[in-house]
């Protein structure tokens, strides 16, 4: 077993951490305010210049070609300072990866340089609907063939970066008579396509700088050449890309959890009660030890999933395990950090209050913890059946 990072992976991690500390951390609280969106877009532009918007994209398409492990490390480091920035980078990389995986050469040549190079601030991943969240195969958005075009009608909800995305990857039913999940196709839809409109920004509990909106399609006319992958093969594409996206969210959760515990450890080392630093008390030391052990276990699960994907090995079960464990233990870490700060942890002046809000969604988006357990159990049963 070789756990050391390559020189390039370490460089990516170091660069992400330096950017997070110098650019994100000083304005993390401000990112939640009225200027948050402007600041986020400025940060995304700088991150594209550093190569972070195409970390697993081939160099001939404008990407960094650094791999999945480097992507995971980068998301973790960015999330230590700002979960909103980290999720935006993660989802946009996810959009670029699905285009690279199943797009035509013309689609790759047109869209990937724009996503990687900053011409598009981000990409949008349009899968979730009001009645199709954990059950995406139940979607109602339709795509009806009309000559050499398709007419898209329907709505998607909770779409990250919708307000400033340059292109959307959109799933829609193309064969309503097909068995559930078998008649869905995937399309590339430019943000300025007539018939596409963006709903109001959702008022969220956390990750407030990241835009989350409804996306509406009203007879949105999309050329047939904009279909991504084969007709009626969209659900398989979605399942594959969600597995990869879970590595990104697991990495994000890990970063928030680590940042929370680092801050809490420094706080109790400096705060005196009963004539000594709080960190001298064994009960509090054990709280630090338990969370540190859990986060290290989460890190190893995340790295395993990233390595498997990077080396073209089956990684669905590993990604779900990483996402399940990292998100739940990161929530525990933020709760513990808040407890260690006492009343101060509940005050906006301290970053733990924001971290506790930001981390909460990680057990929900990109597949809830309950869905991850379903995926893990399903893969285990497959293994038992073939043993």
Tab-separated table of C-alpha atoms in Angstrom, residues 14-282:
chain	number	residue	atom	x	y	z
A	14	UNK	CA	-0.986	23.112	-1.619
A	15	UNK	CA	-2.238	25.554	-4.245
A	16	UNK	CA	-5.857	24.998	-3.203
A	17	UNK	CA	-5.003	25.487	0.458
A	18	UNK	CA	-3.027	28.668	-0.269
A	19	UNK	CA	-5.933	30.053	-2.327
A	20	UNK	CA	-8.418	29.133	0.396
A	21	UNK	CA	-6.347	30.797	3.110
A	22	UNK	CA	-5.510	33.964	1.178
A	23	UNK	CA	-8.656	34.524	-0.915
A	24	UNK	CA	-11.573	32.676	0.703
A	25	UNK	CA	-11.020	32.607	4.460
A	26	UNK	CA	-10.741	36.414	4.893
A	27	UNK	CA	-14.155	36.954	3.239
A	28	UNK	CA	-15.938	33.719	4.227
A	29	UNK	CA	-18.531	35.550	6.321
A	30	UNK	CA	-18.908	38.291	3.696
A	31	UNK	CA	-19.685	35.635	1.077
A	32	UNK	CA	-23.001	35.066	2.849
A	33	UNK	CA	-23.991	38.714	2.463
A	34	UNK	CA	-25.219	40.955	-0.373
A	35	UNK	CA	-21.819	40.926	-2.083
A	36	UNK	CA	-21.471	37.167	-1.837
A	37	UNK	CA	-22.413	36.320	-5.405
A	38	UNK	CA	-20.041	38.916	-6.877
A	39	UNK	CA	-17.190	37.657	-4.708
A	40	UNK	CA	-17.924	34.047	-5.613
A	41	UNK	CA	-17.826	34.768	-9.350
A	42	UNK	CA	-14.524	36.612	-8.935
A	43	UNK	CA	-13.109	33.615	-7.075
A	44	UNK	CA	-14.340	31.220	-9.768
A	45	UNK	CA	-12.544	33.262	-12.406
A	46	UNK	CA	-9.288	33.042	-10.447
A	47	UNK	CA	-9.786	29.318	-9.872
A	48	UNK	CA	-10.273	28.748	-13.591
A	49	UNK	CA	-6.988	30.559	-14.226
A	50	UNK	CA	-5.344	28.175	-11.740
A	51	UNK	CA	-6.812	25.164	-13.550
A	52	UNK	CA	-9.331	24.117	-10.886
A	53	UNK	CA	-12.400	24.102	-13.131
A	54	UNK	CA	-11.202	21.121	-15.158
A	55	UNK	CA	-9.078	19.057	-12.813
A	56	UNK	CA	-9.953	15.713	-14.388
A	57	UNK	CA	-10.336	17.018	-17.953
A	58	UNK	CA	-7.837	16.293	-20.706
A	59	UNK	CA	-5.319	19.011	-21.492
A	60	UNK	CA	-6.308	19.149	-25.165
A	61	UNK	CA	-9.759	20.286	-24.036
A	62	UNK	CA	-8.347	22.938	-21.721
A	63	UNK	CA	-8.272	20.861	-18.562
A	64	UNK	CA	-5.574	20.298	-15.978
A	65	UNK	CA	-5.584	16.502	-16.401
A	66	UNK	CA	-4.565	16.136	-12.739
A	67	UNK	CA	-6.943	13.263	-11.974
A	68	UNK	CA	-9.639	12.361	-9.484
A	69	UNK	CA	-7.385	12.236	-6.436
A	70	UNK	CA	-6.127	15.757	-7.105
A	71	UNK	CA	-9.727	16.899	-7.617
A	72	UNK	CA	-10.727	15.417	-4.249
A	73	UNK	CA	-7.791	17.056	-2.469
A	74	UNK	CA	-8.616	20.423	-4.029
A	75	UNK	CA	-12.280	20.302	-3.010
A	76	UNK	CA	-11.333	19.385	0.568
A	77	UNK	CA	-8.905	22.306	0.831
A	78	UNK	CA	-11.350	24.817	-0.661
A	79	UNK	CA	-14.111	23.589	1.660
A	80	UNK	CA	-11.940	24.263	4.702
A	81	UNK	CA	-12.517	27.952	3.983
A	82	UNK	CA	-15.738	28.145	1.947
A	83	UNK	CA	-18.176	25.315	1.265
A	84	UNK	CA	-20.084	27.483	-1.242
A	85	UNK	CA	-17.026	27.842	-3.442
A	86	UNK	CA	-16.145	24.177	-3.053
A	87	UNK	CA	-19.570	22.919	-4.125
A	88	UNK	CA	-19.626	25.250	-7.129
A	89	UNK	CA	-16.239	23.967	-8.278
A	90	UNK	CA	-17.257	20.361	-7.608
A	91	UNK	CA	-20.506	20.512	-9.594
A	92	UNK	CA	-18.922	22.380	-12.510
A	93	UNK	CA	-16.163	19.765	-12.701
A	94	UNK	CA	-18.920	17.128	-12.657
A	95	UNK	CA	-20.623	18.780	-15.648
A	96	UNK	CA	-17.330	18.901	-17.534
A	97	UNK	CA	-16.652	15.247	-16.752
A	98	UNK	CA	-19.995	14.026	-18.097
A	99	UNK	CA	-19.359	15.929	-21.341
A	100	UNK	CA	-15.895	14.416	-21.578
A	101	UNK	CA	-17.215	10.922	-20.808
A	102	UNK	CA	-20.093	10.676	-23.287
A	103	UNK	CA	-20.009	13.788	-25.493
A	104	UNK	CA	-19.156	13.864	-29.179
A	105	UNK	CA	-15.836	15.365	-30.172
A	106	UNK	CA	-17.652	18.476	-31.404
A	107	UNK	CA	-19.425	18.843	-28.038
A	108	UNK	CA	-16.160	18.425	-26.150
A	109	UNK	CA	-14.319	20.913	-28.353
A	110	UNK	CA	-17.085	23.488	-27.964
A	111	UNK	CA	-17.960	23.245	-24.263
A	112	UNK	CA	-14.978	21.953	-22.320
A	113	UNK	CA	-12.576	24.855	-23.019
A	114	UNK	CA	-15.325	27.278	-21.950
A	115	UNK	CA	-15.981	25.397	-18.697
A	116	UNK	CA	-12.307	24.898	-17.888
A	117	UNK	CA	-11.070	28.306	-18.998
A	118	UNK	CA	-13.610	30.529	-17.291
A	119	UNK	CA	-15.645	31.723	-20.284
A	120	UNK	CA	-18.505	29.942	-18.519
A	121	UNK	CA	-18.492	30.745	-14.801
A	122	UNK	CA	-19.841	27.250	-14.131
A	123	UNK	CA	-21.943	24.424	-15.512
A	124	UNK	CA	-25.372	23.283	-14.287
A	125	UNK	CA	-26.451	19.697	-13.564
A	126	UNK	CA	-30.230	19.507	-14.139
A	127	UNK	CA	-31.561	16.219	-12.783
A	128	UNK	CA	-33.675	16.806	-9.650
A	129	UNK	CA	-37.386	17.595	-9.901
A	130	UNK	CA	-40.120	18.245	-7.363
A	131	UNK	CA	-41.297	14.621	-7.627
A	132	UNK	CA	-37.959	13.119	-8.614
A	133	UNK	CA	-35.269	13.610	-5.976
A	134	UNK	CA	-34.010	10.339	-4.542
A	135	UNK	CA	-35.994	8.702	-7.379
A	136	UNK	CA	-34.665	10.505	-10.467
A	137	UNK	CA	-36.192	7.900	-12.782
A	138	UNK	CA	-39.568	9.384	-11.859
A	139	UNK	CA	-38.849	12.679	-13.637
A	140	UNK	CA	-41.616	14.413	-15.623
A	141	UNK	CA	-39.611	16.782	-17.844
A	142	UNK	CA	-40.276	15.774	-21.458
A	143	UNK	CA	-38.267	16.055	-24.669
A	144	UNK	CA	-40.407	15.627	-27.782
A	145	UNK	CA	-38.779	15.104	-31.180
A	146	UNK	CA	-39.614	17.858	-33.667
A	147	UNK	CA	-37.726	17.340	-36.900
A	148	UNK	CA	-34.019	17.770	-36.196
A	149	UNK	CA	-34.759	19.316	-32.781
A	150	UNK	CA	-36.274	18.354	-29.449
A	151	UNK	CA	-38.761	20.474	-27.519
A	152	UNK	CA	-38.016	20.370	-23.771
A	153	UNK	CA	-40.786	21.128	-21.284
A	154	UNK	CA	-40.698	20.848	-17.515
A	155	UNK	CA	-38.869	22.138	-14.458
A	156	UNK	CA	-35.820	21.174	-12.424
A	157	UNK	CA	-35.257	22.237	-8.821
A	158	UNK	CA	-32.303	22.850	-6.498
A	159	UNK	CA	-29.912	23.422	-9.389
A	160	UNK	CA	-26.498	24.595	-8.195
A	161	UNK	CA	-25.034	27.598	-10.049
A	162	UNK	CA	-28.135	28.013	-12.237
A	163	UNK	CA	-27.955	31.832	-12.161
A	164	UNK	CA	-24.511	31.982	-13.733
A	165	UNK	CA	-24.093	28.630	-15.496
A	166	UNK	CA	-23.127	28.856	-19.156
A	167	UNK	CA	-24.475	25.430	-20.082
A	168	UNK	CA	-26.768	22.874	-18.479
A	169	UNK	CA	-26.711	19.103	-18.699
A	170	UNK	CA	-30.437	18.304	-18.698
A	171	UNK	CA	-32.239	14.987	-18.328
A	172	UNK	CA	-35.684	14.510	-19.881
A	173	UNK	CA	-38.050	11.689	-20.822
A	174	UNK	CA	-37.854	10.916	-24.536
A	175	UNK	CA	-39.850	7.666	-24.489
A	176	UNK	CA	-42.721	7.846	-21.976
A	177	UNK	CA	-43.883	4.343	-22.966
A	178	UNK	CA	-40.578	2.773	-21.934
A	179	UNK	CA	-40.044	0.997	-18.628
A	180	UNK	CA	-39.256	3.443	-15.818
A	181	UNK	CA	-35.700	4.749	-16.177
A	182	UNK	CA	-35.301	3.330	-19.693
A	183	UNK	CA	-36.754	6.198	-21.734
A	184	UNK	CA	-34.652	9.087	-20.442
A	185	UNK	CA	-32.136	11.040	-22.515
A	186	UNK	CA	-29.559	13.698	-21.727
A	187	UNK	CA	-29.085	17.062	-23.464
A	188	UNK	CA	-26.673	19.975	-23.494
A	189	UNK	CA	-28.669	23.209	-23.254
A	190	UNK	CA	-27.021	26.618	-23.499
A	191	UNK	CA	-28.107	29.114	-20.864
A	192	UNK	CA	-29.340	31.602	-23.494
A	193	UNK	CA	-31.594	29.099	-25.291
A	194	UNK	CA	-35.106	30.552	-25.804
A	195	UNK	CA	-37.601	28.868	-23.520
A	196	UNK	CA	-35.094	28.330	-20.707
A	197	UNK	CA	-35.629	30.519	-17.670
A	198	UNK	CA	-34.157	30.655	-14.182
A	199	UNK	CA	-36.372	30.858	-11.096
A	200	UNK	CA	-35.683	32.829	-7.945
A	201	UNK	CA	-32.703	32.036	-5.778
A	202	UNK	CA	-33.620	29.759	-2.899
A	203	UNK	CA	-33.089	31.114	0.617
A	204	UNK	CA	-30.980	28.378	2.165
A	205	UNK	CA	-29.827	27.415	5.627
A	206	UNK	CA	-26.189	27.208	4.534
A	207	UNK	CA	-23.805	27.433	1.566
A	208	UNK	CA	-25.521	30.731	0.866
A	209	UNK	CA	-23.041	32.148	-1.642
A	210	UNK	CA	-23.739	29.244	-3.985
A	211	UNK	CA	-26.821	29.919	-6.118
A	212	UNK	CA	-29.590	27.317	-5.990
A	213	UNK	CA	-32.526	27.853	-8.346
A	214	UNK	CA	-35.327	26.272	-10.284
A	215	UNK	CA	-34.708	25.936	-14.019
A	216	UNK	CA	-37.777	26.007	-16.271
A	217	UNK	CA	-38.108	24.719	-19.843
A	218	UNK	CA	-41.051	25.980	-21.885
A	219	UNK	CA	-40.924	24.302	-25.302
A	220	UNK	CA	-37.195	24.916	-25.193
A	221	UNK	CA	-35.960	24.095	-28.697
A	222	UNK	CA	-32.731	22.097	-28.597
A	223	UNK	CA	-30.947	20.705	-31.696
A	224	UNK	CA	-30.827	16.904	-31.818
A	225	UNK	CA	-27.040	17.276	-32.126
A	226	UNK	CA	-27.108	18.519	-28.529
A	227	UNK	CA	-28.126	15.127	-27.197
A	228	UNK	CA	-25.425	13.867	-24.854
A	229	UNK	CA	-24.799	10.161	-25.367
A	230	UNK	CA	-27.314	7.804	-26.959
A	231	UNK	CA	-31.060	8.334	-26.984
A	232	UNK	CA	-32.809	6.748	-23.978
A	233	UNK	CA	-29.452	6.077	-22.288
A	234	UNK	CA	-29.656	9.108	-20.020
A	235	UNK	CA	-30.493	7.354	-16.772
A	236	UNK	CA	-27.381	5.189	-16.964
A	237	UNK	CA	-25.310	8.326	-17.584
A	238	UNK	CA	-26.879	10.042	-14.566
A	239	UNK	CA	-26.205	7.104	-12.248
A	240	UNK	CA	-22.570	6.942	-13.354
A	241	UNK	CA	-21.997	10.665	-12.902
A	242	UNK	CA	-23.738	10.783	-9.519
A	243	UNK	CA	-21.306	8.149	-8.269
A	244	UNK	CA	-18.410	10.402	-9.244
A	245	UNK	CA	-20.135	13.456	-7.787
A	246	UNK	CA	-20.335	11.704	-4.427
A	247	UNK	CA	-16.550	11.764	-4.234
A	248	UNK	CA	-16.707	15.542	-4.573
A	249	UNK	CA	-19.303	15.965	-1.825
A	250	UNK	CA	-17.485	13.534	0.474
A	251	UNK	CA	-14.341	15.601	-0.052
A	252	UNK	CA	-16.236	18.816	0.673
A	253	UNK	CA	-17.747	17.441	3.875
A	254	UNK	CA	-14.334	16.248	5.005
A	255	UNK	CA	-12.881	19.736	4.525
A	256	UNK	CA	-15.624	21.435	6.531
A	257	UNK	CA	-15.356	18.885	9.339
A	258	UNK	CA	-11.591	19.206	9.523
A	259	UNK	CA	-11.772	23.006	9.572
A	260	UNK	CA	-14.319	22.943	12.385
A	261	UNK	CA	-12.241	20.649	14.564
A	262	UNK	CA	-9.031	22.593	13.876
A	263	UNK	CA	-10.736	25.810	14.971
A	264	UNK	CA	-12.237	24.186	18.062
A	265	UNK	CA	-8.890	22.696	19.112
A	266	UNK	CA	-7.195	26.099	18.888
A	267	UNK	CA	-10.058	27.712	20.769
A	268	UNK	CA	-9.968	25.367	23.769
A	269	UNK	CA	-6.166	25.579	23.843
A	270	UNK	CA	-6.463	29.338	24.380
A	271	UNK	CA	-9.557	29.527	26.594
A	272	UNK	CA	-9.021	29.186	30.346
A	273	UNK	CA	-11.560	27.830	32.823
A	274	UNK	CA	-10.908	26.561	36.340
A	275	UNK	CA	-7.458	28.212	36.192
A	276	UNK	CA	-6.203	26.186	33.228
A	277	UNK	CA	-6.691	25.830	29.472
A	278	UNK	CA	-9.757	23.818	28.524
A	279	UNK	CA	-7.619	21.529	26.414
A	280	UNK	CA	-6.081	20.115	29.602
A	281	UNK	CA	-9.335	18.332	30.444
A	282	UNK	CA	-9.342	14.691	29.425
